[in-house]
């Protein structure tokens, strides 16, 4: 694999995941050569995208650049005939998201929603599919963090492009809500079809929303509510997923994030009892994601077509007024 965009997500999560999945990180590209070097690629660290695309060892490319660059990069990579896994959200605007999907054409291309692959979420999806919860009536999601203007992932100088509306397409709504919007369908097999949004700019002095409330329904009539935020202190409860059914309710705490940890409980409607459900707490969601995309490169089916990702992107941005 080659990586384009070598910021903290690529450095701290994706590069280790590539290796943990049994793949090779052969090339890294970033406008800052030191950032590409930091990923320790086997063959090439470069600031030149063409050099990465010309590297014969590269069989697929992962893109983790600011959101407004996704469409152009995917177009170039797809034209080179390489499969591409592009970080969420697809683009900063609906127009660019449509352009990205059109440019990908028949090339294997996917959006990188790591929450699809969290081990606890896979357990949730299996329980829902088995009928264990009875009729699912509601999904409730809280996904927040503390993201001040000068936020940095590691104490070093950082380009906080997520608070620039032109580069990110929005704030907490654009950055965090896509995970929840995608995850509803992944867990239920039933995508959101209606959505309304309220946003706030209440805590941080930047030009994007620092909080949002979303409500909607799936095609099958499940009610969905979400609270996403850049204004929730990290030591407060801020990551919770609930799936409510007529026979049982699942509650996942601290599973929405970049690591495999957290807790998953099942509350039984008949007995009132609560059971802790085991899941793999070691395999990173990024590792599972790389493994699934690598399998698709080798010929397996990639389960989430870009047409679906685009439909949900359009739903979110239309509801958010962008």
mmCIF file of C-alpha atoms in Angstrom:
data_model
loop_
_atom_site.group_PDB
_atom_site.id
_atom_site.type_symbol
_atom_site.label_atom_id
_atom_site.label_comp_id
_atom_site.label_asym_id
_atom_site.label_seq_id
_atom_site.Cartn_x
_atom_site.Cartn_y
_atom_site.Cartn_z
ATOM 1 C CA UNK A 1 0.000 0.000 0.000
ATOM 2 C CA UNK A 2 0.898 3.607 -0.493
ATOM 3 C CA UNK A 3 -0.315 6.403 1.785
ATOM 4 C CA UNK A 4 -1.068 9.941 0.640
ATOM 5 C CA UNK A 5 -1.365 12.415 3.512
ATOM 6 C CA UNK A 6 0.844 11.532 6.469
ATOM 7 C CA UNK A 7 -0.784 13.369 9.375
ATOM 8 C CA UNK A 8 -1.493 11.943 12.809
ATOM 9 C CA UNK A 9 -4.224 9.495 11.701
ATOM 10 C CA UNK A 10 -1.954 7.962 9.078
ATOM 11 C CA UNK A 11 1.065 8.023 11.385
ATOM 12 C CA UNK A 12 -0.516 6.765 14.605
ATOM 13 C CA UNK A 13 -3.249 4.475 13.294
ATOM 14 C CA UNK A 14 -3.111 3.586 9.605
ATOM 15 C CA UNK A 15 0.604 2.869 9.181
ATOM 16 C CA UNK A 16 0.608 0.475 12.168
ATOM 17 C CA UNK A 17 -2.643 -1.058 10.883
ATOM 18 C CA UNK A 18 -1.174 -1.761 7.455
ATOM 19 C CA UNK A 19 1.644 -3.712 9.049
ATOM 20 C CA UNK A 20 -0.615 -5.421 11.578
ATOM 21 C CA UNK A 21 -2.900 -6.562 8.757
ATOM 22 C CA UNK A 22 0.009 -8.336 7.093
ATOM 23 C CA UNK A 23 0.381 -5.811 4.294
ATOM 24 C CA UNK A 24 3.414 -3.674 3.410
ATOM 25 C CA UNK A 25 3.589 0.089 3.606
ATOM 26 C CA UNK A 26 5.846 0.630 0.619
ATOM 27 C CA UNK A 27 5.381 4.358 -0.138
ATOM 28 C CA UNK A 28 4.279 7.504 1.657
ATOM 29 C CA UNK A 29 3.568 10.921 0.150
ATOM 30 C CA UNK A 30 3.091 14.236 1.925
ATOM 31 C CA UNK A 31 3.832 17.856 1.055
ATOM 32 C CA UNK A 32 6.063 17.813 4.156
ATOM 33 C CA UNK A 33 8.866 15.287 3.466
ATOM 34 C CA UNK A 34 9.465 14.760 7.194
ATOM 35 C CA UNK A 35 5.859 13.604 7.630
ATOM 36 C CA UNK A 36 6.282 11.016 4.874
ATOM 37 C CA UNK A 37 9.561 9.857 6.423
ATOM 38 C CA UNK A 38 7.846 9.426 9.805
ATOM 39 C CA UNK A 39 5.695 6.599 8.408
ATOM 40 C CA UNK A 40 8.878 4.581 7.673
ATOM 41 C CA UNK A 41 7.789 3.246 4.270
ATOM 42 C CA UNK A 42 9.760 0.307 2.903
ATOM 43 C CA UNK A 43 10.578 1.847 -0.483
ATOM 44 C CA UNK A 44 9.709 5.518 -0.939
ATOM 45 C CA UNK A 45 9.037 8.657 1.094
ATOM 46 C CA UNK A 46 8.217 11.570 -1.181
ATOM 47 C CA UNK A 47 6.430 14.877 -1.655
ATOM 48 C CA UNK A 48 5.644 13.928 -5.279
ATOM 49 C CA UNK A 49 2.359 12.081 -5.879
ATOM 50 C CA UNK A 50 3.466 10.999 -9.352
ATOM 51 C CA UNK A 51 6.489 9.293 -7.813
ATOM 52 C CA UNK A 52 4.239 7.292 -5.503
ATOM 53 C CA UNK A 53 1.908 6.331 -8.347
ATOM 54 C CA UNK A 54 4.896 5.275 -10.472
ATOM 55 C CA UNK A 55 6.234 3.039 -7.691
ATOM 56 C CA UNK A 56 5.774 -0.493 -9.015
ATOM 57 C CA UNK A 57 5.327 -1.940 -5.532
ATOM 58 C CA UNK A 58 2.175 0.124 -4.833
ATOM 59 C CA UNK A 59 -0.954 -1.973 -5.369
ATOM 60 C CA UNK A 60 -3.472 0.266 -3.550
ATOM 61 C CA UNK A 61 -3.520 3.761 -2.065
ATOM 62 C CA UNK A 62 -4.945 5.152 1.164
ATOM 63 C CA UNK A 63 -5.777 8.897 1.177
ATOM 64 C CA UNK A 64 -5.787 10.883 4.446
ATOM 65 C CA UNK A 65 -5.471 14.499 3.331
ATOM 66 C CA UNK A 66 -7.762 17.449 4.218
ATOM 67 C CA UNK A 67 -11.284 16.833 2.975
ATOM 68 C CA UNK A 68 -11.311 19.456 0.227
ATOM 69 C CA UNK A 69 -8.492 17.627 -1.600
ATOM 70 C CA UNK A 70 -10.166 14.212 -1.769
ATOM 71 C CA UNK A 71 -11.938 14.553 -5.115
ATOM 72 C CA UNK A 72 -8.853 15.633 -7.057
ATOM 73 C CA UNK A 73 -6.621 13.008 -5.466
ATOM 74 C CA UNK A 74 -9.054 10.137 -6.012
ATOM 75 C CA UNK A 75 -9.433 11.199 -9.642
ATOM 76 C CA UNK A 76 -5.653 11.062 -10.207
ATOM 77 C CA UNK A 77 -5.221 7.751 -8.369
ATOM 78 C CA UNK A 78 -8.152 6.109 -10.154
ATOM 79 C CA UNK A 79 -6.825 7.323 -13.512
ATOM 80 C CA UNK A 80 -3.587 5.544 -12.652
ATOM 81 C CA UNK A 81 -5.648 2.354 -12.272
ATOM 82 C CA UNK A 82 -4.991 1.874 -8.562
ATOM 83 C CA UNK A 83 -7.603 0.921 -5.953
ATOM 84 C CA UNK A 84 -8.114 3.754 -3.478
ATOM 85 C CA UNK A 85 -9.410 3.911 0.083
ATOM 86 C CA UNK A 86 -10.219 7.535 0.911
ATOM 87 C CA UNK A 87 -10.823 8.908 4.384
ATOM 88 C CA UNK A 88 -14.282 10.071 5.350
ATOM 89 C CA UNK A 89 -16.070 12.293 4.610
ATOM 90 C CA UNK A 90 -15.980 11.926 0.839
ATOM 91 C CA UNK A 91 -15.539 15.636 0.218
ATOM 92 C CA UNK A 92 -16.134 19.099 1.651
ATOM 93 C CA UNK A 93 -19.145 19.696 -0.609
ATOM 94 C CA UNK A 94 -21.829 17.616 -2.276
ATOM 95 C CA UNK A 95 -20.601 18.778 -5.687
ATOM 96 C CA UNK A 96 -17.088 17.512 -4.990
ATOM 97 C CA UNK A 97 -18.426 14.258 -3.550
ATOM 98 C CA UNK A 98 -20.333 13.625 -6.765
ATOM 99 C CA UNK A 99 -17.221 14.471 -8.758
ATOM 100 C CA UNK A 100 -15.178 12.019 -6.678
ATOM 101 C CA UNK A 101 -17.606 9.166 -7.241
ATOM 102 C CA UNK A 102 -17.792 9.883 -10.985
ATOM 103 C CA UNK A 103 -13.992 10.042 -11.231
ATOM 104 C CA UNK A 104 -13.578 6.720 -9.433
ATOM 105 C CA UNK A 105 -15.587 5.092 -12.201
ATOM 106 C CA UNK A 106 -15.065 1.342 -12.287
ATOM 107 C CA UNK A 107 -11.949 1.445 -10.105
ATOM 108 C CA UNK A 108 -12.167 -0.251 -6.721
ATOM 109 C CA UNK A 109 -12.748 2.674 -4.356
ATOM 110 C CA UNK A 110 -14.069 2.964 -0.829
ATOM 111 C CA UNK A 111 -14.587 5.489 1.928
ATOM 112 C CA UNK A 112 -12.587 4.815 5.087
ATOM 113 C CA UNK A 113 -15.155 4.576 7.881
ATOM 114 C CA UNK A 114 -13.140 2.778 10.536
ATOM 115 C CA UNK A 115 -16.149 2.513 12.892
ATOM 116 C CA UNK A 116 -17.609 -0.136 10.581
ATOM 117 C CA UNK A 117 -14.800 -2.405 11.706
ATOM 118 C CA UNK A 118 -14.725 -1.901 15.463
ATOM 119 C CA UNK A 119 -14.935 -5.406 16.999
ATOM 120 C CA UNK A 120 -17.777 -4.393 19.340
ATOM 121 C CA UNK A 121 -19.764 -2.996 16.428
ATOM 122 C CA UNK A 122 -19.374 -6.248 14.546
ATOM 123 C CA UNK A 123 -20.874 -8.043 17.567
ATOM 124 C CA UNK A 124 -23.748 -5.541 17.577
ATOM 125 C CA UNK A 125 -24.426 -6.061 13.873
ATOM 126 C CA UNK A 126 -24.447 -9.850 14.317
ATOM 127 C CA UNK A 127 -26.882 -9.669 17.248
ATOM 128 C CA UNK A 128 -29.230 -7.358 15.345
ATOM 129 C CA UNK A 129 -29.140 -9.632 12.288
ATOM 130 C CA UNK A 130 -29.840 -12.709 14.409
ATOM 131 C CA UNK A 131 -33.038 -11.163 15.812
ATOM 132 C CA UNK A 132 -31.682 -11.226 19.372
ATOM 133 C CA UNK A 133 -32.971 -7.694 20.057
ATOM 134 C CA UNK A 134 -36.430 -8.337 18.655
ATOM 135 C CA UNK A 135 -37.766 -5.422 16.636
ATOM 136 C CA UNK A 136 -35.258 -2.572 16.703
ATOM 137 C CA UNK A 137 -37.060 0.687 17.411
ATOM 138 C CA UNK A 138 -34.326 3.260 18.010
ATOM 139 C CA UNK A 139 -30.629 4.050 17.748
ATOM 140 C CA UNK A 140 -29.058 6.702 19.983
ATOM 141 C CA UNK A 141 -25.512 7.958 19.477
ATOM 142 C CA UNK A 142 -23.324 10.393 21.401
ATOM 143 C CA UNK A 143 -19.953 11.110 19.793
ATOM 144 C CA UNK A 144 -17.970 14.048 21.104
ATOM 145 C CA UNK A 145 -14.530 15.429 21.790
ATOM 146 C CA UNK A 146 -12.773 18.634 22.800
ATOM 147 C CA UNK A 147 -11.368 20.436 19.758
ATOM 148 C CA UNK A 148 -10.241 24.001 20.532
ATOM 149 C CA UNK A 149 -8.772 26.226 17.794
ATOM 150 C CA UNK A 150 -5.204 25.338 18.808
ATOM 151 C CA UNK A 151 -5.858 21.598 19.116
ATOM 152 C CA UNK A 152 -2.899 19.324 18.493
ATOM 153 C CA UNK A 153 -2.786 15.510 18.670
ATOM 154 C CA UNK A 154 0.656 15.312 20.231
ATOM 155 C CA UNK A 155 1.690 18.712 21.594
ATOM 156 C CA UNK A 156 3.557 19.682 18.447
ATOM 157 C CA UNK A 157 2.533 22.398 15.978
ATOM 158 C CA UNK A 158 -0.497 21.192 14.033
ATOM 159 C CA UNK A 159 -2.536 22.406 11.069
ATOM 160 C CA UNK A 160 -6.053 22.218 12.527
ATOM 161 C CA UNK A 161 -7.806 22.236 9.153
ATOM 162 C CA UNK A 162 -10.969 20.692 10.638
ATOM 163 C CA UNK A 163 -12.109 24.162 11.775
ATOM 164 C CA UNK A 164 -11.643 25.735 8.326
ATOM 165 C CA UNK A 165 -15.026 25.521 6.539
ATOM 166 C CA UNK A 166 -13.474 25.635 3.072
ATOM 167 C CA UNK A 167 -11.136 22.729 3.760
ATOM 168 C CA UNK A 168 -13.353 20.582 5.975
ATOM 169 C CA UNK A 169 -16.882 21.365 4.789
ATOM 170 C CA UNK A 170 -17.969 22.129 8.367
ATOM 171 C CA UNK A 171 -17.141 21.377 11.982
ATOM 172 C CA UNK A 172 -18.469 18.701 14.319
ATOM 173 C CA UNK A 173 -21.353 17.928 11.967
ATOM 174 C CA UNK A 174 -19.126 17.402 8.929
ATOM 175 C CA UNK A 175 -16.371 15.552 10.768
ATOM 176 C CA UNK A 176 -18.111 13.356 13.357
ATOM 177 C CA UNK A 177 -21.687 12.868 12.159
ATOM 178 C CA UNK A 178 -20.689 10.894 9.023
ATOM 179 C CA UNK A 179 -19.519 8.086 11.304
ATOM 180 C CA UNK A 180 -22.933 7.820 12.942
ATOM 181 C CA UNK A 181 -24.872 8.216 9.706
ATOM 182 C CA UNK A 182 -22.850 5.405 8.155
ATOM 183 C CA UNK A 183 -22.844 3.206 11.259
ATOM 184 C CA UNK A 184 -26.642 3.091 11.557
ATOM 185 C CA UNK A 185 -26.911 1.289 8.249
ATOM 186 C CA UNK A 186 -23.914 -0.915 8.937
ATOM 187 C CA UNK A 187 -25.384 -2.129 12.227
ATOM 188 C CA UNK A 188 -29.006 -2.443 11.142
ATOM 189 C CA UNK A 189 -28.745 -3.234 7.459
ATOM 190 C CA UNK A 190 -31.211 -0.349 7.141
ATOM 191 C CA UNK A 191 -29.949 3.071 6.076
ATOM 192 C CA UNK A 192 -31.165 6.484 7.122
ATOM 193 C CA UNK A 193 -33.530 8.046 4.599
ATOM 194 C CA UNK A 194 -34.716 11.162 6.449
ATOM 195 C CA UNK A 195 -32.652 13.544 8.556
ATOM 196 C CA UNK A 196 -32.984 16.891 10.299
ATOM 197 C CA UNK A 197 -30.132 18.827 11.907
ATOM 198 C CA UNK A 198 -29.651 21.562 14.498
ATOM 199 C CA UNK A 199 -26.187 23.095 14.934
ATOM 200 C CA UNK A 200 -24.521 25.349 17.480
ATOM 201 C CA UNK A 201 -21.475 27.621 17.702
ATOM 202 C CA UNK A 202 -21.377 28.104 21.437
ATOM 203 C CA UNK A 203 -17.945 27.400 22.928
ATOM 204 C CA UNK A 204 -15.100 27.730 20.441
ATOM 205 C CA UNK A 205 -14.409 30.961 18.510
ATOM 206 C CA UNK A 206 -14.140 29.507 15.032
ATOM 207 C CA UNK A 207 -16.372 29.728 11.941
ATOM 208 C CA UNK A 208 -17.726 26.161 12.003
ATOM 209 C CA UNK A 209 -20.255 24.495 14.293
ATOM 210 C CA UNK A 210 -18.882 23.026 17.515
ATOM 211 C CA UNK A 211 -21.981 20.923 18.198
ATOM 212 C CA UNK A 212 -24.948 19.401 16.395
ATOM 213 C CA UNK A 213 -28.079 17.377 17.100
ATOM 214 C CA UNK A 214 -29.453 15.058 14.428
ATOM 215 C CA UNK A 215 -32.695 13.129 14.218
ATOM 216 C CA UNK A 216 -33.974 10.897 11.471
ATOM 217 C CA UNK A 217 -35.562 7.636 10.415
ATOM 218 C CA UNK A 218 -34.340 4.633 8.476
ATOM 219 C CA UNK A 219 -36.118 3.120 5.515
ATOM 220 C CA UNK A 220 -37.578 0.533 7.905
ATOM 221 C CA UNK A 221 -38.857 3.102 10.382
ATOM 222 C CA UNK A 222 -36.177 2.999 13.098
ATOM 223 C CA UNK A 223 -35.838 6.325 14.936
ATOM 224 C CA UNK A 224 -32.282 7.677 15.129
ATOM 225 C CA UNK A 225 -30.867 10.471 17.280
ATOM 226 C CA UNK A 226 -27.279 11.732 17.489
ATOM 227 C CA UNK A 227 -25.350 14.355 19.392
ATOM 228 C CA UNK A 228 -21.933 15.180 17.951
ATOM 229 C CA UNK A 229 -19.615 17.772 19.410
ATOM 230 C CA UNK A 230 -16.257 19.486 19.393
ATOM 231 C CA UNK A 231 -17.193 21.113 22.729
ATOM 232 C CA UNK A 232 -17.389 18.142 25.136
ATOM 233 C CA UNK A 233 -14.468 17.886 27.553
ATOM 234 C CA UNK A 234 -12.560 14.668 27.007
ATOM 235 C CA UNK A 235 -12.927 13.531 30.626
ATOM 236 C CA UNK A 236 -16.730 13.671 30.426
ATOM 237 C CA UNK A 237 -18.844 10.798 29.053
ATOM 238 C CA UNK A 238 -18.832 11.466 25.331
ATOM 239 C CA UNK A 239 -18.977 8.223 23.351
ATOM 240 C CA UNK A 240 -22.071 6.075 23.653
ATOM 241 C CA UNK A 241 -24.072 3.917 21.269
ATOM 242 C CA UNK A 242 -27.466 2.414 22.129
ATOM 243 C CA UNK A 243 -29.540 0.027 20.031
ATOM 244 C CA UNK A 244 -33.051 -0.339 21.450
ATOM 245 C CA UNK A 245 -35.149 -3.381 20.628
ATOM 246 C CA UNK A 246 -38.356 -4.929 21.925
ATOM 247 C CA UNK A 247 -36.515 -7.886 23.505
ATOM 248 C CA UNK A 248 -33.204 -6.313 24.489
ATOM 249 C CA UNK A 249 -31.090 -3.186 24.380
ATOM 250 C CA UNK A 250 -27.393 -2.946 23.602
ATOM 251 C CA UNK A 251 -25.248 -0.217 25.164
ATOM 252 C CA UNK A 252 -21.726 0.359 23.883
ATOM 253 C CA UNK A 253 -19.539 2.836 25.771
ATOM 254 C CA UNK A 254 -16.275 4.230 24.392
ATOM 255 C CA UNK A 255 -16.347 2.047 21.298
ATOM 256 C CA UNK A 256 -16.691 4.995 18.930
ATOM 257 C CA UNK A 257 -13.093 6.025 18.472
ATOM 258 C CA UNK A 258 -9.798 4.922 16.994
ATOM 259 C CA UNK A 259 -9.077 2.032 19.362
ATOM 260 C CA UNK A 260 -10.584 -1.402 19.914
ATOM 261 C CA UNK A 261 -11.522 -0.882 23.560
ATOM 262 C CA UNK A 262 -14.703 0.085 25.375
ATOM 263 C CA UNK A 263 -17.565 -1.913 26.880
ATOM 264 C CA UNK A 264 -20.638 -3.599 25.439
ATOM 265 C CA UNK A 265 -23.640 -4.557 27.578
ATOM 266 C CA UNK A 266 -26.920 -6.316 26.821
ATOM 267 C CA UNK A 267 -30.009 -5.389 28.848
ATOM 268 C CA UNK A 268 -32.724 -8.061 28.719
ATOM 269 C CA UNK A 269 -36.304 -6.775 28.476
ATOM 270 C CA UNK A 270 -37.865 -9.896 30.007
ATOM 271 C CA UNK A 271 -35.640 -10.390 33.030
ATOM 272 C CA UNK A 272 -34.190 -6.931 33.544
ATOM 273 C CA UNK A 273 -30.773 -8.526 33.724
ATOM 274 C CA UNK A 274 -27.584 -7.032 32.349
ATOM 275 C CA UNK A 275 -24.767 -9.006 30.740
ATOM 276 C CA UNK A 276 -21.329 -7.827 29.659
ATOM 277 C CA UNK A 277 -20.657 -9.033 26.118
ATOM 278 C CA UNK A 278 -17.101 -10.011 25.163
ATOM 279 C CA UNK A 279 -15.401 -8.798 22.011
ATOM 280 C CA UNK A 280 -11.891 -8.495 20.646
ATOM 281 C CA UNK A 281 -10.313 -5.581 22.516
ATOM 282 C CA UNK A 282 -6.963 -5.831 20.736
ATOM 283 C CA UNK A 283 -7.554 -5.584 16.985
ATOM 284 C CA UNK A 284 -7.674 -1.950 15.878
ATOM 285 C CA UNK A 285 -10.626 -0.941 13.689
ATOM 286 C CA UNK A 286 -8.026 0.378 11.257
ATOM 287 C CA UNK A 287 -6.341 -3.017 11.069
ATOM 288 C CA UNK A 288 -9.631 -4.724 10.257
ATOM 289 C CA UNK A 289 -10.400 -2.027 7.682
ATOM 290 C CA UNK A 290 -7.055 -2.457 5.928
ATOM 291 C CA UNK A 291 -7.563 -6.214 5.957
ATOM 292 C CA UNK A 292 -10.997 -5.919 4.361
ATOM 293 C CA UNK A 293 -9.825 -3.503 1.688
ATOM 294 C CA UNK A 294 -6.759 -5.620 0.986
ATOM 295 C CA UNK A 295 -9.037 -8.620 0.493
ATOM 296 C CA UNK A 296 -11.090 -6.565 -1.960
ATOM 297 C CA UNK A 297 -7.932 -5.678 -3.887
ATOM 298 C CA UNK A 298 -7.354 -9.435 -4.168
ATOM 299 C CA UNK A 299 -10.866 -9.995 -5.499
ATOM 300 C CA UNK A 300 -13.224 -10.187 -2.518
ATOM 301 C CA UNK A 301 -16.348 -8.013 -2.450
ATOM 302 C CA UNK A 302 -16.111 -4.558 -0.875
ATOM 303 C CA UNK A 303 -19.456 -4.315 0.916
ATOM 304 C CA UNK A 304 -19.939 -0.539 0.865
ATOM 305 C CA UNK A 305 -20.220 0.954 -2.639
ATOM 306 C CA UNK A 306 -19.421 4.623 -3.165
ATOM 307 C CA UNK A 307 -22.959 5.158 -4.461
ATOM 308 C CA UNK A 308 -24.253 4.433 -0.945
ATOM 309 C CA UNK A 309 -21.617 6.654 0.645
ATOM 310 C CA UNK A 310 -22.598 9.466 -1.712
ATOM 311 C CA UNK A 311 -26.303 9.061 -0.938
ATOM 312 C CA UNK A 312 -25.655 9.396 2.791
ATOM 313 C CA UNK A 313 -23.245 12.302 2.217
ATOM 314 C CA UNK A 314 -25.957 14.114 0.280
ATOM 315 C CA UNK A 315 -28.530 13.385 3.004
ATOM 316 C CA UNK A 316 -26.275 14.799 5.749
ATOM 317 C CA UNK A 317 -25.169 17.903 3.885
ATOM 318 C CA UNK A 318 -28.673 18.708 2.671
ATOM 319 C CA UNK A 319 -30.044 18.402 6.197
ATOM 320 C CA UNK A 320 -27.166 20.524 7.498
ATOM 321 C CA UNK A 321 -27.883 23.258 4.993
ATOM 322 C CA UNK A 322 -24.611 23.014 3.066
#
